[in-house]
Short mmCIF file of C-alpha atoms in Angstrom, two decimals:
data_model
loop_
_atom_site.label_atom_id
_atom_site.label_comp_id
_atom_site.label_asym_id
_atom_site.label_seq_id
_atom_site.Cartn_x
_atom_site.Cartn_y
_atom_site.Cartn_z
CA MET A 1 91.52 78.02 20.10
CA ASN A 2 90.53 77.19 16.51
CA LYS A 3 87.58 75.06 15.49
CA SER A 4 89.57 71.93 14.55
CA TYR A 5 91.48 72.03 17.83
CA SER A 6 88.19 72.39 19.69
CA ARG A 7 86.85 69.23 18.05
CA LYS A 8 90.04 67.40 18.99
CA MET A 9 89.66 68.50 22.60
CA VAL A 10 86.04 67.38 22.78
CA ALA A 11 86.71 64.00 21.15
CA ARG A 12 89.96 63.10 22.85
CA VAL A 13 89.86 64.91 26.19
CA PHE A 14 86.39 65.92 27.29
CA ILE A 15 84.50 62.73 26.36
CA PRO A 16 86.78 60.17 28.10
CA PHE A 17 87.10 62.22 31.30
CA ALA A 18 83.40 63.11 31.31
CA PHE A 19 82.78 59.35 31.03
CA SER A 20 84.81 58.80 34.20
CA HIS A 21 82.96 61.63 35.97
CA LEU A 22 79.65 60.04 34.96
CA THR A 23 80.80 56.73 36.44
CA SER A 24 81.77 58.38 39.73
CA PHE A 25 78.27 59.84 40.06
CA ILE A 26 76.67 56.44 39.56
CA PHE A 27 78.68 55.12 42.50
CA ARG A 28 78.08 58.27 44.54
CA ASN A 29 74.28 58.06 44.37
CA ILE A 30 73.60 54.37 43.86
CA ASN A 31 72.82 53.67 47.53
CA ALA A 32 69.78 55.97 47.35
CA VAL A 33 68.05 53.22 45.34
CA LEU A 34 69.81 50.26 46.94
CA ALA A 35 69.09 51.42 50.52
CA PRO A 36 66.10 49.05 51.06
CA PHE A 37 68.12 46.08 49.77
CA LEU A 38 71.16 46.93 51.91
CA ILE A 39 69.01 47.44 55.02
CA SER A 40 67.26 44.12 54.41
CA ALA A 41 70.44 42.15 53.66
CA LEU A 42 72.57 43.56 56.50
CA SER A 43 69.91 44.76 59.03
CA LEU A 44 71.34 48.28 58.96
CA SER A 45 70.18 51.17 61.12
CA ALA A 46 69.83 54.66 59.63
CA GLY A 47 73.15 55.59 61.21
CA GLN A 48 74.92 52.58 59.69
CA LEU A 49 73.36 53.22 56.29
CA GLY A 50 74.52 56.84 56.46
CA LEU A 51 78.03 55.77 57.46
CA LEU A 52 78.27 53.10 54.74
CA THR A 53 77.12 55.51 52.04
CA SER A 54 79.12 58.50 53.27
CA ALA A 55 82.33 56.42 53.49
CA TYR A 56 82.63 57.20 49.78
CA PHE A 57 82.83 60.91 50.59
CA LEU A 58 85.28 60.31 53.46
CA SER A 59 87.91 58.49 51.40
CA PHE A 60 87.18 60.72 48.41
CA SER A 61 87.80 63.84 50.48
CA LEU A 62 90.90 62.57 52.31
CA ALA A 63 92.47 61.76 48.94
CA GLN A 64 91.92 65.24 47.52
CA LEU A 65 95.14 66.97 48.60
CA PRO A 66 97.54 64.17 47.57
CA VAL A 67 95.53 63.67 44.37
CA GLY A 68 95.72 67.39 43.61
CA LEU A 69 99.49 67.32 44.07
CA ALA A 70 99.78 64.21 41.91
CA LEU A 71 97.68 65.78 39.16
CA ASP A 72 100.04 68.77 39.04
CA LYS A 73 103.16 66.57 39.27
CA TYR A 74 102.36 63.60 37.02
CA GLY A 75 99.40 64.80 34.93
CA PRO A 76 95.72 63.76 34.97
CA LYS A 77 95.95 60.84 32.52
CA ARG A 78 98.47 58.80 34.52
CA VAL A 79 96.87 59.59 37.87
CA GLN A 80 93.38 58.79 36.63
CA LEU A 81 94.30 55.37 35.26
CA PHE A 82 96.08 54.36 38.48
CA LEU A 83 93.20 55.39 40.72
CA LEU A 84 90.50 53.83 38.53
CA SER A 85 92.18 50.44 39.04
CA ILE A 86 91.61 50.90 42.80
CA ALA A 87 87.95 51.74 42.18
CA ALA A 88 87.49 48.57 40.12
CA THR A 89 88.99 46.56 42.99
CA GLY A 90 86.60 48.19 45.47
CA SER A 91 83.61 47.41 43.27
CA LEU A 92 84.64 43.77 43.06
CA LEU A 93 85.02 43.66 46.85
CA PHE A 94 81.51 45.09 47.25
CA TYR A 95 80.31 42.28 44.96
CA VAL A 96 81.80 39.52 47.13
CA GLY A 97 81.44 41.19 50.57
CA LYS A 98 79.16 39.47 53.06
CA ASP A 99 79.20 41.79 56.09
CA PHE A 100 79.04 45.49 56.96
CA SER A 101 82.79 45.84 57.61
CA THR A 102 83.74 44.38 54.21
CA LEU A 103 81.25 46.56 52.36
CA LEU A 104 82.48 49.60 54.30
CA LEU A 105 86.07 48.87 53.19
CA ALA A 106 84.87 48.35 49.62
CA ARG A 107 83.02 51.67 49.65
CA ILE A 108 86.18 53.40 50.95
CA LEU A 109 88.25 51.92 48.09
CA ILE A 110 85.64 53.01 45.56
CA GLY A 111 85.71 56.57 46.89
CA LEU A 112 89.52 56.61 46.81
CA GLY A 113 89.63 55.21 43.28
CA LEU A 114 87.19 57.78 41.91
CA SER A 115 88.71 60.74 43.75
CA ALA A 116 90.35 62.24 40.64
CA CYS A 117 87.43 61.97 38.23
CA PHE A 118 86.21 65.56 38.56
CA MET A 119 89.47 67.24 39.52
CA GLY A 120 91.35 65.37 36.80
CA SER A 121 88.78 66.58 34.30
CA ILE A 122 89.15 70.18 35.45
CA LYS A 123 92.93 69.86 35.30
CA ILE A 124 93.11 68.44 31.78
CA LEU A 125 90.48 70.83 30.43
CA SER A 126 92.50 73.77 31.74
CA PHE A 127 95.17 72.82 29.18
CA TYR A 128 92.82 73.31 26.25
CA VAL A 129 89.96 75.65 27.21
CA PRO A 130 90.23 79.48 27.48
CA SER A 131 89.30 80.90 30.89
CA THR A 132 86.28 82.71 29.46
CA LYS A 133 84.83 79.40 28.26
CA LEU A 134 85.32 77.50 31.52
CA PRO A 135 81.79 78.17 32.89
CA SER A 136 80.24 76.48 29.85
CA ILE A 137 82.63 73.54 29.62
CA HIS A 138 82.39 72.96 33.38
CA SER A 139 78.61 73.01 33.11
CA TYR A 140 78.85 70.28 30.45
CA LEU A 141 81.05 68.28 32.80
CA LEU A 142 78.58 68.72 35.66
CA ALA A 143 75.81 67.67 33.27
CA ALA A 144 77.73 64.45 32.61
CA GLY A 145 77.75 63.89 36.36
CA GLY A 146 74.01 64.55 36.37
CA LEU A 147 73.54 61.89 33.70
CA GLY A 148 75.47 59.47 35.91
CA ALA A 149 73.20 60.39 38.79
CA MET A 150 70.17 59.67 36.59
CA LEU A 151 71.59 56.27 35.66
CA SER A 152 71.97 55.50 39.37
CA THR A 153 68.21 55.72 39.95
CA LEU A 154 65.53 54.14 37.74
CA PRO A 155 67.95 52.17 35.51
CA VAL A 156 69.56 50.69 38.63
CA ALA A 157 66.13 49.75 39.97
CA TRP A 158 65.34 48.02 36.67
CA ILE A 159 68.66 46.14 36.65
CA VAL A 160 68.15 44.92 40.22
CA GLU A 161 64.79 43.44 39.16
CA PHE A 162 66.64 41.09 36.79
CA THR A 163 69.73 40.44 38.89
CA THR A 164 70.98 41.00 42.45
CA TRP A 165 72.38 44.18 43.96
CA ARG A 166 75.67 42.34 44.36
CA SER A 167 75.85 41.49 40.66
CA LEU A 168 75.30 45.16 39.91
CA PHE A 169 78.72 45.94 41.39
CA LEU A 170 80.32 43.33 39.16
CA ILE A 171 78.79 45.19 36.20
CA MET A 172 80.10 48.47 37.60
CA ALA A 173 83.63 47.05 37.86
CA GLY A 174 83.39 46.20 34.17
CA LEU A 175 82.24 49.75 33.41
CA ILE A 176 85.32 51.15 35.15
CA VAL A 177 87.54 48.95 32.97
CA VAL A 178 85.80 50.38 29.90
CA VAL A 179 86.49 53.92 31.18
CA MET A 180 90.18 53.04 31.68
CA PHE A 181 90.41 51.62 28.17
CA THR A 182 88.77 54.74 26.71
CA ILE A 183 91.19 57.10 28.46
CA THR A 184 94.19 54.95 27.48
CA ILE A 185 93.24 54.91 23.79
CA TRP A 186 91.69 58.35 23.23
CA THR A 187 93.29 60.82 25.62
CA PRO A 188 96.56 62.46 24.49
CA ALA A 189 99.61 62.60 26.77
CA ASP A 190 99.57 65.41 29.31
CA PRO A 191 101.45 68.57 28.26
CA VAL A 192 104.82 68.48 30.00
CA GLU A 193 105.03 72.27 30.31
CA HIS A 194 102.06 72.31 32.70
CA ARG A 195 103.58 69.84 35.14
CA MET A 196 104.95 70.85 38.50
CA VAL A 197 108.71 70.26 38.77
CA LYS A 198 108.87 69.91 42.57
CA TRP A 199 106.35 68.90 45.17
CA PRO A 200 105.03 72.00 46.94
CA THR A 201 105.54 72.53 50.64
CA LEU A 202 102.73 72.31 53.17
CA SER A 203 102.82 76.09 53.50
CA SER A 204 102.06 76.49 49.79
CA LEU A 205 98.92 74.43 50.28
CA LEU A 206 97.92 76.40 53.35
CA GLU A 207 98.22 79.58 51.29
CA VAL A 208 95.22 78.40 49.28
CA TYR A 209 93.11 78.19 52.44
CA LYS A 210 94.36 81.58 53.62
CA ASP A 211 93.51 83.36 50.37
CA LYS A 212 90.75 85.93 50.98
CA ASP A 213 88.99 85.25 47.69
CA PHE A 214 89.03 81.51 48.38
CA LEU A 215 87.57 82.08 51.86
CA ARG A 216 84.79 84.25 50.44
CA VAL A 217 83.88 81.49 47.98
CA ILE A 218 83.65 78.76 50.61
CA ALA A 219 81.81 81.02 53.07
CA LEU A 220 78.94 81.19 50.58
CA PHE A 221 79.16 77.87 48.73
CA LEU A 222 80.66 75.25 51.04
CA LEU A 223 77.72 74.23 53.23
CA PRO A 224 75.07 74.40 50.46
CA HIS A 225 77.35 72.30 48.24
CA THR A 226 77.85 69.67 50.95
CA VAL A 227 74.10 69.51 51.62
CA SER A 228 73.37 69.18 47.89
CA PHE A 229 75.85 66.31 47.53
CA GLY A 230 75.05 64.56 50.79
CA LEU A 231 71.26 64.57 50.71
CA ALA A 232 70.66 63.96 47.01
CA GLY A 233 72.97 60.94 47.15
CA LEU A 234 70.99 59.15 49.86
CA TRP A 235 68.43 60.87 52.08
CA LEU A 236 66.25 62.46 49.42
CA GLY A 237 65.02 59.01 48.37
CA LYS A 238 64.58 57.79 51.96
CA TRP A 239 62.61 60.96 52.76
CA LEU A 240 60.23 60.25 49.86
CA GLU A 241 59.84 56.65 51.02
CA ASP A 242 59.39 57.26 54.76
CA VAL A 243 57.44 60.52 54.81
CA GLY A 244 55.68 60.36 51.43
CA HIS A 245 55.06 56.58 51.71
CA PHE A 246 55.86 56.13 48.02
CA SER A 247 56.79 52.68 46.74
CA THR A 248 60.39 51.81 45.84
CA GLU A 249 59.50 51.97 42.13
CA THR A 250 57.89 55.41 42.51
CA VAL A 251 60.80 56.71 44.55
CA SER A 252 63.19 55.49 41.83
CA LEU A 253 61.13 57.34 39.22
CA TYR A 254 61.15 60.59 41.22
CA LEU A 255 64.89 60.27 41.81
CA PHE A 256 65.41 59.65 38.10
CA ILE A 257 63.59 62.88 37.29
CA SER A 258 65.45 64.69 40.07
CA MET A 259 68.83 63.63 38.75
CA GLY A 260 67.72 64.66 35.27
CA ALA A 261 67.13 68.07 36.79
CA VAL A 262 70.82 68.10 37.75
CA ILE A 263 71.67 68.06 34.03
CA VAL A 264 69.24 70.88 33.28
CA GLY A 265 70.49 72.84 36.27
CA ALA A 266 74.18 72.37 35.42
CA LEU A 267 73.71 73.45 31.80
CA SER A 268 71.59 76.40 32.89
CA VAL A 269 74.16 77.57 35.45
CA GLY A 270 76.85 77.87 32.78
CA SER A 271 74.60 79.70 30.36
CA ILE A 272 73.11 82.01 32.99
CA THR A 273 76.54 82.88 34.40
CA GLU A 274 77.95 83.82 30.99
CA TRP A 275 74.79 85.76 30.13
CA ALA A 276 74.86 87.61 33.46
CA GLY A 277 78.52 88.48 32.86
CA LYS A 278 77.51 90.53 29.82
CA TYR A 279 75.57 92.79 32.20
CA GLY A 280 78.36 93.11 34.73
CA LEU A 281 77.14 90.48 37.18
CA LYS A 282 79.88 88.33 38.66
CA PRO A 283 79.61 84.54 39.19
CA MET A 284 79.54 85.11 42.97
CA GLU A 285 76.42 87.25 42.62
CA VAL A 286 74.72 84.64 40.44
CA GLY A 287 75.68 81.98 42.98
CA GLY A 288 74.39 84.00 45.93
CA VAL A 289 70.93 84.38 44.41
CA GLY A 290 70.81 80.68 43.55
CA ILE A 291 71.88 79.61 47.03
CA GLY A 292 69.16 81.79 48.55
CA LEU A 293 66.62 79.87 46.46
CA PHE A 294 68.23 76.57 47.44
CA ILE A 295 67.84 77.37 51.15
CA LEU A 296 64.19 78.22 50.51
CA ILE A 297 63.63 74.83 48.85
CA GLN A 298 65.13 73.05 51.88
CA THR A 299 62.91 75.06 54.21
CA LEU A 300 59.88 73.85 52.26
CA CYS A 301 61.21 70.28 52.48
CA ALA A 302 61.29 70.64 56.28
CA LEU A 303 57.53 71.32 56.24
CA ASN A 304 56.90 67.75 54.92
CA CYS A 305 53.99 68.91 52.75
CA LEU A 306 53.00 65.61 51.07
CA PRO A 307 51.52 67.01 47.81
CA LEU A 308 54.69 69.08 47.20
CA MET A 309 57.24 66.35 47.95
CA PRO A 310 57.75 65.13 44.35
CA VAL A 311 58.11 68.71 43.11
CA LEU A 312 60.50 69.61 45.93
CA SER A 313 62.67 66.56 45.24
CA VAL A 314 63.16 67.83 41.68
CA ALA A 315 63.61 71.46 42.75
CA PHE A 316 66.22 70.37 45.32
CA THR A 317 68.57 69.03 42.64
CA LEU A 318 67.64 71.59 39.98
CA ILE A 319 68.38 74.63 42.15
CA GLY A 320 71.14 72.82 44.04
CA ALA A 321 73.15 72.65 40.80
CA ILE A 322 74.10 76.29 41.40
CA THR A 323 76.53 75.12 44.09
CA GLY A 324 78.83 73.69 41.39
CA LEU A 325 79.69 77.24 40.36
CA ASP A 326 82.34 77.38 43.08
CA TYR A 327 84.66 75.16 41.01
CA THR A 328 84.47 77.59 38.10
CA ILE A 329 85.13 80.63 40.28
CA VAL A 330 88.23 78.99 41.76
CA ALA A 331 89.51 77.71 38.39
CA GLN A 332 89.22 81.16 36.81
CA ARG A 333 91.61 82.65 39.38
CA VAL A 334 94.65 80.39 39.07
CA SER A 335 97.11 79.31 36.37
CA PRO A 336 96.76 75.87 34.71
CA ALA A 337 99.81 74.63 36.64
CA MET A 338 98.00 75.21 39.95
CA THR A 339 94.50 74.08 39.01
CA GLY A 340 94.88 70.63 40.52
CA ARG A 341 96.01 71.86 43.94
CA THR A 342 93.55 74.71 44.21
CA ALA A 343 90.52 72.78 43.00
CA THR A 344 91.30 69.82 45.24
CA CYS A 345 91.70 72.11 48.27
CA LEU A 346 88.11 73.14 47.58
CA ASN A 347 87.01 69.59 46.83
CA LEU A 348 88.51 68.34 50.09
CA LEU A 349 86.25 70.66 52.08
CA ILE A 350 83.15 69.89 49.99
CA LEU A 351 83.48 66.12 50.07
CA PHE A 352 84.52 65.83 53.71
CA GLY A 353 81.58 68.12 54.48
CA ALA A 354 79.28 65.85 52.44
CA PHE A 355 80.52 62.90 54.51
CA LEU A 356 79.64 64.75 57.71
CA ILE A 357 76.27 65.96 56.40
CA GLN A 358 75.24 62.52 55.17
CA THR A 359 76.30 60.87 58.43
CA VAL A 360 74.87 63.53 60.78
CA PHE A 361 71.55 63.57 58.91
CA GLY A 362 71.31 59.81 59.44
CA PHE A 363 72.10 59.99 63.14
CA ILE A 364 69.52 62.76 63.65
CA VAL A 365 66.86 60.66 61.96
CA ASP A 366 67.97 57.69 64.06
CA PHE A 367 66.92 59.50 67.26
CA TRP A 368 63.34 58.47 66.46
CA PRO A 369 62.23 54.81 66.34
CA GLN A 370 61.27 53.04 63.12
CA ASN A 371 57.80 51.64 62.48
CA SER A 372 57.11 48.03 61.51
CA GLN A 373 57.96 48.83 57.85
CA GLY A 374 61.37 50.21 58.81
CA GLN A 375 60.29 53.82 58.19
CA TYR A 376 61.15 56.84 60.34
CA PRO A 377 58.53 59.43 61.37
CA SER A 378 58.04 62.80 59.68
CA ILE A 379 59.37 64.74 62.68
CA ALA A 380 62.76 63.04 62.29
CA TYR A 381 63.20 64.44 58.79
CA GLN A 382 61.81 67.84 59.78
CA MET A 383 64.47 68.23 62.46
CA ALA A 384 67.24 67.02 60.14
CA PHE A 385 66.24 69.39 57.31
CA LEU A 386 65.86 72.26 59.78
CA LEU A 387 69.42 71.77 61.02
CA MET A 388 70.68 71.82 57.43
CA VAL A 389 68.94 75.15 56.82
CA LEU A 390 70.28 76.70 60.03
CA LEU A 391 73.84 75.72 59.09
CA GLN A 392 73.64 77.49 55.72
CA ILE A 393 71.95 80.75 56.72
CA PRO A 394 75.02 82.50 58.28
CA GLY A 395 77.14 82.14 55.12
CA PHE A 396 74.30 83.40 52.95
CA LEU A 397 73.65 86.39 55.22
CA TYR A 398 77.38 87.22 55.28
CA TRP A 399 77.42 87.31 51.46
CA LEU A 400 74.18 89.34 51.35
CA MET A 401 75.44 91.94 53.81
CA ARG A 402 78.71 92.20 51.90
CA VAL A 403 76.85 92.82 48.62
CA ILE A 404 74.65 95.46 50.25
CA SER A 405 77.71 97.14 51.77
CA GLN A 406 79.58 97.21 48.45
CA ARG A 407 76.60 98.67 46.61
CA SER A 408 76.23 101.33 49.30
CA LEU A 409 79.87 102.34 48.84
CA ARG A 410 79.44 102.56 45.06
CA ASN A 411 76.19 104.51 45.35
CA PRO A 412 76.36 106.65 48.52
CA SER A 413 73.13 108.41 49.42
CA VAL A 414 73.01 112.11 48.86
CA GLY A 415 72.34 114.11 52.01
#
């Protein structure tokens, strides 16, 4: 890949699709700031709030397999433009919706419409980027998502001060139209040689889930990734508000910094992984160490230590960025013609898991009664965080024991 072709890729491929990925992260995390307004306007319980917010992940995840097939069959540009029109419709419906059911439907449409933003980016980048450079370019893409997450915090809080939360979704619909225009004008047509001629059979999709390497990746990464997505997008802010008793403005500021840490974390993951590779360390080993640290951060969150809460909210997203390494590991092991299917098989598990995590966390918290300010007690969040930690430990220990076993075989003790 020569230098001029690299510039063409960045200008005409990476930027428009990174723009769409950024937009999807704004929608994904926006309810973390809007939660007090939604609760007030619709009298939502914690369970309803969790369901409304996680509906994005549900529709997003259910769309992954057909979207992956469509990306391989029709190419990312055509698929992306079609789906973004659905997302714009969902945003407009959220703007006019007056009850929980309507907003739930709108959130489902938004999730469906944005379901190809990341996978489409991975697919189109696989046409132009050498395999050895994928960790870095994927880290830039994840950083774009982190920027979108940042924009969903303090900037959203500022906008809501001058308008209503409903009007915000009208603005977001306009932003999606801008993304569609950018992709239409800038992005080149998809290379025909990388398109799938026939739709694959169900058995060819199941082969992805049966692959031993794929199973090893999800055993380590899946649950931490779902927790990272699910909690940062909603419950991290509510935890700061209910347990830390911070104001809405202060919570927005902490979330803004936390989402900024996503950018730092994503860029660092790519650099650290490539650096570690020079010394013979594989991405799975880098990911295992990072996930161990991520579980430790969650354990500290479960302690509800008030002075540490702002620091932990930042550390949660900073260290949690390591979970995005699973996309790179999967993408490195398949041909460009299969990237859509394989990556979306992974994404299906992650996003459906995030839906479950976000919903279950809310229902656990809902076991305890609210106070007069609509806040839940500390013990509710302690139990919810503790369950998250317990779910992730088996996968981490399985990876750790496997590493120890492999090192023992390579370096047997001398009797």
